[in-house]
Coordinates of C-alpha atoms and ligand atoms in Angstrom, one line a residue:
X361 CA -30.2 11.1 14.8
X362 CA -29.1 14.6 13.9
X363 CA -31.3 16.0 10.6
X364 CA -30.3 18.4 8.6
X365 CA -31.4 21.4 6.5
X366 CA -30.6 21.6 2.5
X367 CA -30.5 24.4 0.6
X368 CA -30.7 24.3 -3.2
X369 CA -29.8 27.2 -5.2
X370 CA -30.3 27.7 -8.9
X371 CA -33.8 25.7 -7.3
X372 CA -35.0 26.2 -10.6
X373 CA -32.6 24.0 -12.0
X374 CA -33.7 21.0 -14.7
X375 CA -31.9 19.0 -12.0
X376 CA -34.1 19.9 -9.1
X377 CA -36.8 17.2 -9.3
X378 CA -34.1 14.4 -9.3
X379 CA -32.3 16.1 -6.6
X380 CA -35.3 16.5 -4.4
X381 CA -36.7 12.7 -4.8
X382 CA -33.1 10.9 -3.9
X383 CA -33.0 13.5 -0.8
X384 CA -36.4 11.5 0.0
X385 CA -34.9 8.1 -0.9
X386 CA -31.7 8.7 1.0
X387 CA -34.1 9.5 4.1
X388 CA -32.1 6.5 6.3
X389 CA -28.5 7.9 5.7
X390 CA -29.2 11.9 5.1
X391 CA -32.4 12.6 7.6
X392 CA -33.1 16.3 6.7
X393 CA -35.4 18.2 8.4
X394 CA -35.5 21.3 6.1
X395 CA -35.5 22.2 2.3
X396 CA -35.1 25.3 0.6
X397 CA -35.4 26.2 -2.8
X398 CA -33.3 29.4 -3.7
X399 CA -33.1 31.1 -7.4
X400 CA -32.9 34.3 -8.8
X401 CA -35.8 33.1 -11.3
X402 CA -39.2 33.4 -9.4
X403 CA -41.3 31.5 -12.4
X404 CA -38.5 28.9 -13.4
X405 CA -38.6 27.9 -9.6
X406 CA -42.0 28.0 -9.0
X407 CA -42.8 25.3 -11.3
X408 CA -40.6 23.0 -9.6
X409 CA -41.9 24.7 -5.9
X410 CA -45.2 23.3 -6.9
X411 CA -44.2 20.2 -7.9
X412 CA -42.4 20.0 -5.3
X413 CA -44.7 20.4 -2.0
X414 CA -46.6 17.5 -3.3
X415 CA -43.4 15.9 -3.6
X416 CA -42.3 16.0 0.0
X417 CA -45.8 16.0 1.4
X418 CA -46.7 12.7 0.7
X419 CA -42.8 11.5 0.9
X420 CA -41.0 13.2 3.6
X421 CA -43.7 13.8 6.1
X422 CA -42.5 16.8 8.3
X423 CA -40.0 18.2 6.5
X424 CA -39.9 22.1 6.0
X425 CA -40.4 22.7 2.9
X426 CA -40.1 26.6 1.0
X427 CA -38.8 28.4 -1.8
X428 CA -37.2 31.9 -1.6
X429 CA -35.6 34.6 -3.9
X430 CA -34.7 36.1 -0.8
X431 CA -30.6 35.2 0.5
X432 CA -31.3 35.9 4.4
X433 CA -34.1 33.2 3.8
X434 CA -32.5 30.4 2.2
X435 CA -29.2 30.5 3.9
X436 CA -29.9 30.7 7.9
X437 CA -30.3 28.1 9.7
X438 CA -29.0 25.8 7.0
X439 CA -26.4 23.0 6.9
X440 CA -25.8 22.1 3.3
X441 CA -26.0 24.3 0.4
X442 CA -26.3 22.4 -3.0
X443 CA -25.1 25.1 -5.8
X444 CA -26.4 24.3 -9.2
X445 CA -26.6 28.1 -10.9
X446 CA -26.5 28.6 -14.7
X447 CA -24.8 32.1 -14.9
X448 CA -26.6 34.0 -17.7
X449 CA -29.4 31.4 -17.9
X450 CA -29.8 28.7 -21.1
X451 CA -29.8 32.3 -23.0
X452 CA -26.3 32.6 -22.9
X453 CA -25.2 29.1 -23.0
X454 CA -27.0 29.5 -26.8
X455 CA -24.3 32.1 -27.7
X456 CA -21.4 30.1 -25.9
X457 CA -21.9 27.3 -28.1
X458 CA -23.1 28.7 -31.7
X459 CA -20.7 31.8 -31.3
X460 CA -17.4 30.0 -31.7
X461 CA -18.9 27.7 -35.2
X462 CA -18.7 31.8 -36.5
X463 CA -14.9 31.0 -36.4
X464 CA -14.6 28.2 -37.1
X465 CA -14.4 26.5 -33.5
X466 CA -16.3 23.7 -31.4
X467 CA -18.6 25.8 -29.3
X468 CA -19.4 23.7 -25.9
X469 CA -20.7 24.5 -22.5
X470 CA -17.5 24.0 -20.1
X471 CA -14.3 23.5 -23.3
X472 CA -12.9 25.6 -25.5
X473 CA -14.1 29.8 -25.8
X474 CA -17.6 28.7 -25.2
X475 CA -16.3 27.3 -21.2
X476 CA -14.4 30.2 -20.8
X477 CA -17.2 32.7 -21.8
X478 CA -19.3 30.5 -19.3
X479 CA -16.4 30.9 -16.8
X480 CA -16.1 34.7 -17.1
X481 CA -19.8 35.0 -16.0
X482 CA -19.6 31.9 -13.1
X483 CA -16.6 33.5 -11.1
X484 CA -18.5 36.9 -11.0
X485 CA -21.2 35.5 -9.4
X486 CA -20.6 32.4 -7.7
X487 CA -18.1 34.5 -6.0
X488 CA -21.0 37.1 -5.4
X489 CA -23.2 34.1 -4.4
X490 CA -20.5 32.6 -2.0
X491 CA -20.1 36.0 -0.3
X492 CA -24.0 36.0 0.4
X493 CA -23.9 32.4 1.5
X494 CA -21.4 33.0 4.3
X495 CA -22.7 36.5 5.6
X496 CA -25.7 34.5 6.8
X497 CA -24.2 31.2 7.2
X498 CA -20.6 30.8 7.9
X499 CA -20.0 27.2 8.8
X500 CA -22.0 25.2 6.1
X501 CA -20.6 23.3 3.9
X502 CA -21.1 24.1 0.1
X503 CA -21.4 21.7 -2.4
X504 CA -20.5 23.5 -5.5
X505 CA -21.2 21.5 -9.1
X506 CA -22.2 24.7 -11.5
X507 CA -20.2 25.0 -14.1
X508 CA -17.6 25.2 -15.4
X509 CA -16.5 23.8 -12.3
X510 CA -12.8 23.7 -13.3
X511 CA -12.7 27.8 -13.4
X512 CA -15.1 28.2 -10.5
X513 CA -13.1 26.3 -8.2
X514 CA -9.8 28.2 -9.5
X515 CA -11.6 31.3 -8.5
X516 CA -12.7 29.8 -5.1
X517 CA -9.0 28.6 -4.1
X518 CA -8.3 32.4 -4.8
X519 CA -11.1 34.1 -3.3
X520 CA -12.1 32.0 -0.3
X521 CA -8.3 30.6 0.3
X522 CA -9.0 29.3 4.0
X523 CA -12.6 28.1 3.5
X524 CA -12.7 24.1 3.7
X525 CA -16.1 23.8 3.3
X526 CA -16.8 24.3 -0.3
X527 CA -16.3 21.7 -2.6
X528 CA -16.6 21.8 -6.0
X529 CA -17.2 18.4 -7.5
X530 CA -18.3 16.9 -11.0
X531 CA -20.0 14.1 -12.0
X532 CA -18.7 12.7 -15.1
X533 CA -16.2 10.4 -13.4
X534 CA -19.3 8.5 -11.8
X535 CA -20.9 8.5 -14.9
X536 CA -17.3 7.4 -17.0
X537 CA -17.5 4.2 -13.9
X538 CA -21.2 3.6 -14.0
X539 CA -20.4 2.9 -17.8
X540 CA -17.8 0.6 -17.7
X541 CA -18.1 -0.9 -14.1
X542 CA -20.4 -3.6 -15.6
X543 CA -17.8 -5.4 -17.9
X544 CA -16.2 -6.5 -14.9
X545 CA -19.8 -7.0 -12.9
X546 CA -19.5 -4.8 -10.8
X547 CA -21.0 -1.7 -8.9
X548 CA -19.1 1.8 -7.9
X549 CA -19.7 0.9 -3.9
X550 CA -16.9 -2.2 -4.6
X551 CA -14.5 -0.6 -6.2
X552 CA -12.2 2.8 -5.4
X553 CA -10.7 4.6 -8.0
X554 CA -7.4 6.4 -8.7
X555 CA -7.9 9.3 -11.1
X556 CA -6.1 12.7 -11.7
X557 CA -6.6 16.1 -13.8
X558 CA -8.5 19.3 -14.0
X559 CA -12.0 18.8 -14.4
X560 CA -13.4 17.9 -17.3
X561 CA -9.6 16.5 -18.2
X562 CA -8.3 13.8 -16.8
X563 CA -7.5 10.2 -16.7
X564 CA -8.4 7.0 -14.7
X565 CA -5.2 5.5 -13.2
X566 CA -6.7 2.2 -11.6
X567 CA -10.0 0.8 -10.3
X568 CA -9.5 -0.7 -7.0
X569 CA -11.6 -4.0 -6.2
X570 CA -12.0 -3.1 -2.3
X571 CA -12.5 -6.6 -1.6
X572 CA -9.4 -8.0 -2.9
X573 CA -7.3 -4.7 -3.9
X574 CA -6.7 -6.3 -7.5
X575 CA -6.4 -3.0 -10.2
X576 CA -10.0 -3.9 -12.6
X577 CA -8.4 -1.4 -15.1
X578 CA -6.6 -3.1 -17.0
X579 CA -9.2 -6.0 -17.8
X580 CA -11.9 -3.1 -18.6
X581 CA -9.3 -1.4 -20.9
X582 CA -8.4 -5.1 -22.4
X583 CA -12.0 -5.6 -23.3
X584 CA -12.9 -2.4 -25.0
X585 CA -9.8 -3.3 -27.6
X586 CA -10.9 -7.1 -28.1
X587 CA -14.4 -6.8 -27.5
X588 CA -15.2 -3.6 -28.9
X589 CA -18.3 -4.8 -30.7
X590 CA -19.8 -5.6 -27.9
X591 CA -18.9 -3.6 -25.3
X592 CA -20.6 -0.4 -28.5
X593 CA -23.9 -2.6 -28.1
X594 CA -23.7 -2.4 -24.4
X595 CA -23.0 1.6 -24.7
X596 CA -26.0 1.5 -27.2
X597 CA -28.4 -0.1 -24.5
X598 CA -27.4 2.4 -22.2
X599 CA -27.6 6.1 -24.3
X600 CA -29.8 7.0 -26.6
X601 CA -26.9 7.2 -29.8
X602 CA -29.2 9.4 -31.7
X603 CA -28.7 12.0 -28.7
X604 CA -25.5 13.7 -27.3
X605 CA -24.4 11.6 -24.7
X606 CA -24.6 8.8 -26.7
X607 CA -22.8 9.7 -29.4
X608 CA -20.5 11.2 -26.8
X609 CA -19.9 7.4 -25.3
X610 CA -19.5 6.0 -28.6
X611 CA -16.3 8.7 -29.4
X612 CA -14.8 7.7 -26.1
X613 CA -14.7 3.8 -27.0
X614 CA -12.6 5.2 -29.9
X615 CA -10.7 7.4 -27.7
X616 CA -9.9 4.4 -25.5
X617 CA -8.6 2.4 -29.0
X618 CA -6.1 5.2 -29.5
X619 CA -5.0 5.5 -25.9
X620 CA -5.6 2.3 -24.6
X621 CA -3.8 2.5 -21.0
X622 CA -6.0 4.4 -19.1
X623 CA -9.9 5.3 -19.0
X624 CA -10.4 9.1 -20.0
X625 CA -13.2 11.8 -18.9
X626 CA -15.7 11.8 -22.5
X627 CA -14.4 15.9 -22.0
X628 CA -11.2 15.3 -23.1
X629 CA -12.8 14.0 -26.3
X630 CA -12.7 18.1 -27.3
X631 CA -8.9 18.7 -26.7
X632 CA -8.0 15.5 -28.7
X633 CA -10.4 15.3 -31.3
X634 CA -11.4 18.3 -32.2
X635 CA -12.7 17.9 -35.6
X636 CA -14.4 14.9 -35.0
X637 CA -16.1 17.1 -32.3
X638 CA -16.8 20.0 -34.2
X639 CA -19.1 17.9 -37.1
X640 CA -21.3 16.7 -34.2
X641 CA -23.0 20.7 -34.4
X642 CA -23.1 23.5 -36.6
X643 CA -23.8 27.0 -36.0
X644 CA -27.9 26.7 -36.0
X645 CA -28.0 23.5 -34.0
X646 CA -25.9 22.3 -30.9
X647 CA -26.4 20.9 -27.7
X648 CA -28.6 23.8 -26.4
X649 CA -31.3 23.1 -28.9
X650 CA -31.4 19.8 -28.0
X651 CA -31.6 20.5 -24.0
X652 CA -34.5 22.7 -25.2
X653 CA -36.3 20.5 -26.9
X654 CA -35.6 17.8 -24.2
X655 CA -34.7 18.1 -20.7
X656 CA -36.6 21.9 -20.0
X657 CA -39.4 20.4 -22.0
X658 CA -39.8 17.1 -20.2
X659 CA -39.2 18.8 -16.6
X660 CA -41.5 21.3 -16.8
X661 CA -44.1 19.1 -18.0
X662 CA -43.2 16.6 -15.3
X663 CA -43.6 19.3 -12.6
X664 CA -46.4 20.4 -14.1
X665 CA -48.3 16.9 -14.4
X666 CA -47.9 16.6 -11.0
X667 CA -49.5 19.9 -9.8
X668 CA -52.4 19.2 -12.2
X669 CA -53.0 15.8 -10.0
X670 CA -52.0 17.0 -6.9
X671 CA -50.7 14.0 -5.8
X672 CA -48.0 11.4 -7.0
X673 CA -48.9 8.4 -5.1
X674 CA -50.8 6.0 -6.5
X675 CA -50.9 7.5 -10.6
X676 CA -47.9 7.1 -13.0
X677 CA -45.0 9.6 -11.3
X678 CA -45.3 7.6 -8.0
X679 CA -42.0 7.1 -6.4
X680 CA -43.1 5.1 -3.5
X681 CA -40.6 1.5 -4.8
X682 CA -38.1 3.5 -4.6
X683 CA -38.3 5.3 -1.6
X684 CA -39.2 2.8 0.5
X685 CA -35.8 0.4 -1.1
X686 CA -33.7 3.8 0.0
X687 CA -30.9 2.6 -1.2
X688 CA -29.0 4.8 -3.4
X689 CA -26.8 2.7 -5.9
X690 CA -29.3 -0.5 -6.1
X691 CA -32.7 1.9 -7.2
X692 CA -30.0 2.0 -10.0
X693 CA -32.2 4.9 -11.4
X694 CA -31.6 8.2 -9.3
X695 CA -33.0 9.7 -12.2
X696 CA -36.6 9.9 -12.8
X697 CA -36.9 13.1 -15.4
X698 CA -33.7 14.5 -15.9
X699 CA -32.4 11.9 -17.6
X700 CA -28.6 11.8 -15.9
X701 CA -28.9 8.5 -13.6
X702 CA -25.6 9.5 -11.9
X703 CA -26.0 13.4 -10.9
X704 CA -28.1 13.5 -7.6
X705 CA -26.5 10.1 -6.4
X706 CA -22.9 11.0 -6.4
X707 CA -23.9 14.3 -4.0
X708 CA -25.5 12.0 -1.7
X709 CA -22.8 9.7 -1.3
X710 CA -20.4 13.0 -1.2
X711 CA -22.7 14.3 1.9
X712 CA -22.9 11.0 3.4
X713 CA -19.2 10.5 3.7
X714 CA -19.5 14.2 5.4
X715 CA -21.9 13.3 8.1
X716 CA -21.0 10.0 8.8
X717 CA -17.4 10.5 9.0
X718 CA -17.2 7.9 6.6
X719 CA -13.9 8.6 5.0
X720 CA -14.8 7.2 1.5
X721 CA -13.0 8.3 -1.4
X722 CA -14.8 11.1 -3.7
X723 CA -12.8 12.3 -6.7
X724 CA -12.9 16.3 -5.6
X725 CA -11.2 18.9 -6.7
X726 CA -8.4 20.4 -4.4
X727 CA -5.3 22.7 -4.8
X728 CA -2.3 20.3 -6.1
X729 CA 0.1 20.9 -3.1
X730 CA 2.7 18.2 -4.7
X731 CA -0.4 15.8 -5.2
X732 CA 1.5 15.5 -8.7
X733 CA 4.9 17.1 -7.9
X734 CA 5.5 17.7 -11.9
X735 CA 2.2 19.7 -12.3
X736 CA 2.1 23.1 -11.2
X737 CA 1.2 23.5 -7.3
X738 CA -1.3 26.2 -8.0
X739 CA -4.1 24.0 -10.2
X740 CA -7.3 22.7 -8.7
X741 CA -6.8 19.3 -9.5
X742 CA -9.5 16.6 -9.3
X743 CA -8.3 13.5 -7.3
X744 CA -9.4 10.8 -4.8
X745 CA -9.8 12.2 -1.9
X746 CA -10.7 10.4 1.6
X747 CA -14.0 12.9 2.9
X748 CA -14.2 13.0 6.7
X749 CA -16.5 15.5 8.8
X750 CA -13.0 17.3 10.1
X751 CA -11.3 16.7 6.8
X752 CA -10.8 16.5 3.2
X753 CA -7.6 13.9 2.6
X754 CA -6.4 13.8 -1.2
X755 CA -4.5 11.0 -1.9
X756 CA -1.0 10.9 -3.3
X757 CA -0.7 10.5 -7.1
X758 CA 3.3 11.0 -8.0
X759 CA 4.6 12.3 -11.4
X760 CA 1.9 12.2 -14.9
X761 CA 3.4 11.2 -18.0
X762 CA 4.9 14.2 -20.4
X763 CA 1.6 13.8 -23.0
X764 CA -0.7 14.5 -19.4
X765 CA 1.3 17.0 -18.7
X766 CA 1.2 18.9 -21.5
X767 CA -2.1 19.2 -21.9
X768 CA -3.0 19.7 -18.3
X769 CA -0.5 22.5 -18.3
X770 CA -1.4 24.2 -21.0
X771 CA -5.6 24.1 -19.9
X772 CA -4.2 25.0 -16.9
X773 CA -2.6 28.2 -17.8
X774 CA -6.0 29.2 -20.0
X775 CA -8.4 28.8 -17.2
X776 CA -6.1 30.2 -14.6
X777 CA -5.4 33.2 -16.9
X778 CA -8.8 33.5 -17.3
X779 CA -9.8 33.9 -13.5
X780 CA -6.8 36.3 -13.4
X781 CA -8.9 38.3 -16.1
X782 CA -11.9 38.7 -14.6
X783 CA -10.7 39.4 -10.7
X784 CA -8.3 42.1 -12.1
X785 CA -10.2 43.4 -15.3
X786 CA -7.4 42.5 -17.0
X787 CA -7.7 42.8 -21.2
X788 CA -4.5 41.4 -21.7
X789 CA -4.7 38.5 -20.0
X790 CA -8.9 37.6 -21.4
X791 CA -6.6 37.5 -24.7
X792 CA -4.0 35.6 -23.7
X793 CA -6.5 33.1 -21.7
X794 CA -8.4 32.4 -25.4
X795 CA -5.5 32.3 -27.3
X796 CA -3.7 29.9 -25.6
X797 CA -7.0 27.5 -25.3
X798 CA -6.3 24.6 -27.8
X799 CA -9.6 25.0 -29.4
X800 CA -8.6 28.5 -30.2
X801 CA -5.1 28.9 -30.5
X802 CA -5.1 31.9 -33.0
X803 CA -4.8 35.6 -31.6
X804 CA -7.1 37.0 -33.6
X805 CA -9.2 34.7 -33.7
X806 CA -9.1 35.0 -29.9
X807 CA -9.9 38.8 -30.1
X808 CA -13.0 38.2 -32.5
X809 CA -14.4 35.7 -30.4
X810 CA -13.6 37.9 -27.5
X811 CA -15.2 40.8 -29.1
X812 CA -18.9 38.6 -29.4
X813 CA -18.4 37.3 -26.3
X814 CA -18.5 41.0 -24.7
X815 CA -21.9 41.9 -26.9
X816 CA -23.3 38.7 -26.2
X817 CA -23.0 38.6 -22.4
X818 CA -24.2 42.3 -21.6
X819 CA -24.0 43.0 -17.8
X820 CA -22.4 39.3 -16.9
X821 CA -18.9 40.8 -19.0
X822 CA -16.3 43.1 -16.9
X823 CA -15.3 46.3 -17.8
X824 CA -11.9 45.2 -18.5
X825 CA -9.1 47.7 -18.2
X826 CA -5.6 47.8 -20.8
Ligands
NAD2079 P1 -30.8 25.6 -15.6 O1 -30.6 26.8 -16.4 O2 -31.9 24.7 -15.9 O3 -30.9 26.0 -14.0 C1 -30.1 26.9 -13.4 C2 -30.9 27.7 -12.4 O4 -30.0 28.6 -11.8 C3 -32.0 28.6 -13.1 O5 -33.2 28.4 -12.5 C4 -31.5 30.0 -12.9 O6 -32.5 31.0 -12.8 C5 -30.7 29.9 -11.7 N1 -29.7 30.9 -11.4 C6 -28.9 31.5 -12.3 N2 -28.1 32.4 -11.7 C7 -28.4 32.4 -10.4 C8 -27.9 33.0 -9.2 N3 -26.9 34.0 -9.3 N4 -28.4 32.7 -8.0 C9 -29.3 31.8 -7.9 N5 -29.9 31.1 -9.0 C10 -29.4 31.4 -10.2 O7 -29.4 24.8 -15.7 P2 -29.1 23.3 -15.6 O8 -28.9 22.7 -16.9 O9 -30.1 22.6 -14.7 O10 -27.7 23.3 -14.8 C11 -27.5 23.9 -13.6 C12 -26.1 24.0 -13.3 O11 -25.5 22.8 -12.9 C13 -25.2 24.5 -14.5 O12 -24.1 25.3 -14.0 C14 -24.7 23.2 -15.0 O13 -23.5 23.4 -15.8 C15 -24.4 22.5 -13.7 N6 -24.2 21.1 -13.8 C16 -23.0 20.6 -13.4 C17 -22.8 19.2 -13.4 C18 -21.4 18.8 -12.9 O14 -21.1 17.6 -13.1 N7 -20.5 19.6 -12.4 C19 -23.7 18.4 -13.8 C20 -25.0 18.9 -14.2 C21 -25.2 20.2 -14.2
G6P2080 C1 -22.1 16.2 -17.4 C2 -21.0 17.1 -16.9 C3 -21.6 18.4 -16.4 C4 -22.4 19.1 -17.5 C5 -23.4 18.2 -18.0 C6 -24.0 18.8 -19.3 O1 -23.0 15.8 -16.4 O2 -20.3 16.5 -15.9 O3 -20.6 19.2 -15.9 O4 -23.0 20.2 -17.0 O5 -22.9 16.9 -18.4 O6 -25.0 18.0 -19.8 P1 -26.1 18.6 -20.7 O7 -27.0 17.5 -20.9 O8 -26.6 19.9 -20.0 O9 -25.3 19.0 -22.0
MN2081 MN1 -19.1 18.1 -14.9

């Protein structure tokens, strides 16, 4: 059986330990023979390095395991690159999302000003990153999921038009399924699901039994209106409502109240209900502080418990259950530390479906094409597509409803606009990309923000020209 090598860059990533321990679980379906860690960061990725060699020492006996800050290192001789970079660091993310509460706006990591100050930095150098990827390895494929993936994958479409092995992919959708999928009893491997819009926007259409083709949509739509009591309790066994995410999943059951004929991404939560959105945070507190106190806390700490034992088998991190089950979806925790059960699984199964010519349906992002003849044949839609080793199949969606539309249109034109911006130094069109955003809508409020943004971000802003 052919094994391959794995490349992880931003290796210094919160994600990191997660991603590393399913690559061990998933041993029987993606046999690797090499791991890299890869990040501009030498002490954020040393702490999951050392973690990390204990890790695969005692779980994946003869794997090659290093960590590199070095390009020519991490990117010969390797089959899969797994890109989760955080452009401008957690630093920056701080001013993406307390800058806009200065004018009055929801300030978030991927919507509104906040995404597209996060987007300004990510197609700078995720295109510089992809350029370095291919001069040492041009047939691998790249798994892209940094963020915001909606405005990197505009960028790649431009910049890497005839290069069909980068994917950019999200994992909300799995998580939005993994939620509801249990009113019905069942699990994400039975069903297949119909979905369309630009990442972190869009809409599920149907959910496919596979066994007997019947649509489960409209039953799980049917109980959230009847049964919304307890289908909250089941959302309040799941999250933590205290945190984000929970409080997140709790909004959406409302969302699904007002719109009850399809299941929405939680993301669109911020183009429909703004104000609801914007009393979550203020200007001192938002979801960074909360990732700080949390996640980076309870990763480092992991990694770092670990290296003080020197071992994970047999004390209180051992993974060996789990491993040994390797099965992806029924260890029904792919998360030990980071606390996101879907977001190392759904890459798996996405590499999987690669290798194994599999076929399966992964809700990717892709150029529209006439996908959705009434949407605009430039966007990177996401969409079911069937994922082959040759090729990448979207399926046919057909017409969206004029309220879809609307709002996929007009995100469409602020994200596109804002690519635009940053590949032709553009000032006019960074102003026209914030002011048409729905969360900022205002044109001088667009240049104020604008104006922060610049200061903020340093050497990650162009020089723009006009
Ligand atoms: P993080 O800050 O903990 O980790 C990111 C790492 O990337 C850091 O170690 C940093 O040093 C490194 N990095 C930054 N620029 C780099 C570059 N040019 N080359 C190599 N490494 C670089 O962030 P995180 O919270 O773990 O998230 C990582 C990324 O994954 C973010 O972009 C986040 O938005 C994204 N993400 C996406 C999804 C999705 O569904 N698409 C889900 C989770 C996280
Ligand atoms: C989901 C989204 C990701 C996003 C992440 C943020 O998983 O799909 O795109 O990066 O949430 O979560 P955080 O916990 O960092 O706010
Ligand atoms: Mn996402």
């Amino acid at each position: 059986m052919k094994k391959y090598s794995v490349t992880i860059c931003g290796g210094g990533s919160t994600y990191t330990p997660d991603m590393l321990e399913l690559l061990c679980v998933a041993q029987k379906k993606f046999p690797i023979r090499k791991v890299v860690l890869f990040d501009i960061d030498y002490q954020r990725q040393k702490t999951v390095n050392d973690y990390a060699e204990i890790l695969f020492n005692e779980y994946c006996e003869g794997v090659e395991f290093f960590s590199t800050l070095d390009p020519k290192e991490a990117f010969e001789d390797m089959d899969f690159a797994f890109v989760q970079i955080r452009a401008g660091g957690m630093d920056l993310r701080n001013s993406d999302e307390k800058i806009p509460y200065t004018y009055d706006c929801i300030g978030q990591e991927t919507c509104g000003p906040g995404g597209l100050s996060y987007g300004v930095r990510s197609v700078i150098e995720m295109k510089n990153l992809i350029n370095s990827i291919r001069t040492y390895s041009p047939n691998s494929w790249i798994i892209n999921y940094s963020n915001p993936a909606a405005i990197v994958a505009e960028m790649t479409k431009r910049v890497f038009p005839n290069d069909k092995r980068i994917i950019n992919i999200c994992d909300m959708p799995t998580q939005v399924l993994d939620t509801y999928l249990p009113l019905v009893n069942k699990k994400r491997s039975e069903i297949e699901p119909r979905y369309f819009g630009l990442n972190h926007y869009g809409w599920f259409t149907k959910i496919i039994d596979k066994k007997t083709g019947e649509d489960l949509l409209p039953e799980i739509l049917k109980i959230c209106v009847t049964e919304k009591e307890r289908v909250h309790k089941l959302i309040d066994n799941m999250y933590d409502v205290t945190t984000h995410w929970g409080k997140t999943f709790e909004d959406h059951l409302d969302m699904i109240q007002d719109y009850p004929y399809s299941l929405p991404n939680t993301y669109n939560l911020y183009y429909l209900y703004p104000d609801r959105r914007y009393s979550h945070y203020d200007i001192k507190t938002t979801r960074y502080d909360e990732i700080i106190e949390g996640r980076e806390k309870n990763v480092i700490m992991y990694c770092n418990a670990i290296k003080a034992l020197g071992k994970m088998k047999g004390t209180q991190y051992d993974i060996t259950d789990k491993v040994n089950a390797g099965l992806l979806e029924e260890t029904g925790c792919s998360s030990t530390i980071a606390y996101n059960d879907v977001h190392a699984t759904y890459l798996i199964e996405l590499v999987i479906s690669i290798i194994e010519n599999g076929n399966d349906i992964c809700l990717l992002m892709i150029q529209n094409n006439g996908i959705i003849p009434n949407l605009s044949s430039e966007m990177m839609l996401e969409v079911p597509c069937r994922v082959g080793s040759q090729f990448i199949e979207p399926l046919h969606i057909g017409p969206v409803s004029t309220f879809e539309k609307g709002l996929l249109e007009n995100q469409f034109a602020s994200e596109s606009l804002l690519v635009d911006a940053v590949l032709e130094n553009d000032k006019q069109k960074m102003l026209q990309a914030f002011t048409i955003n729905r969360l900022v809508n205002d044109t001088e409020r667009a240049k104020k923000i604008i104006a922060e943004f610049e200061k903020a971000n340093g050497k990650f802003w162009p020089k723009l020209k006009g």
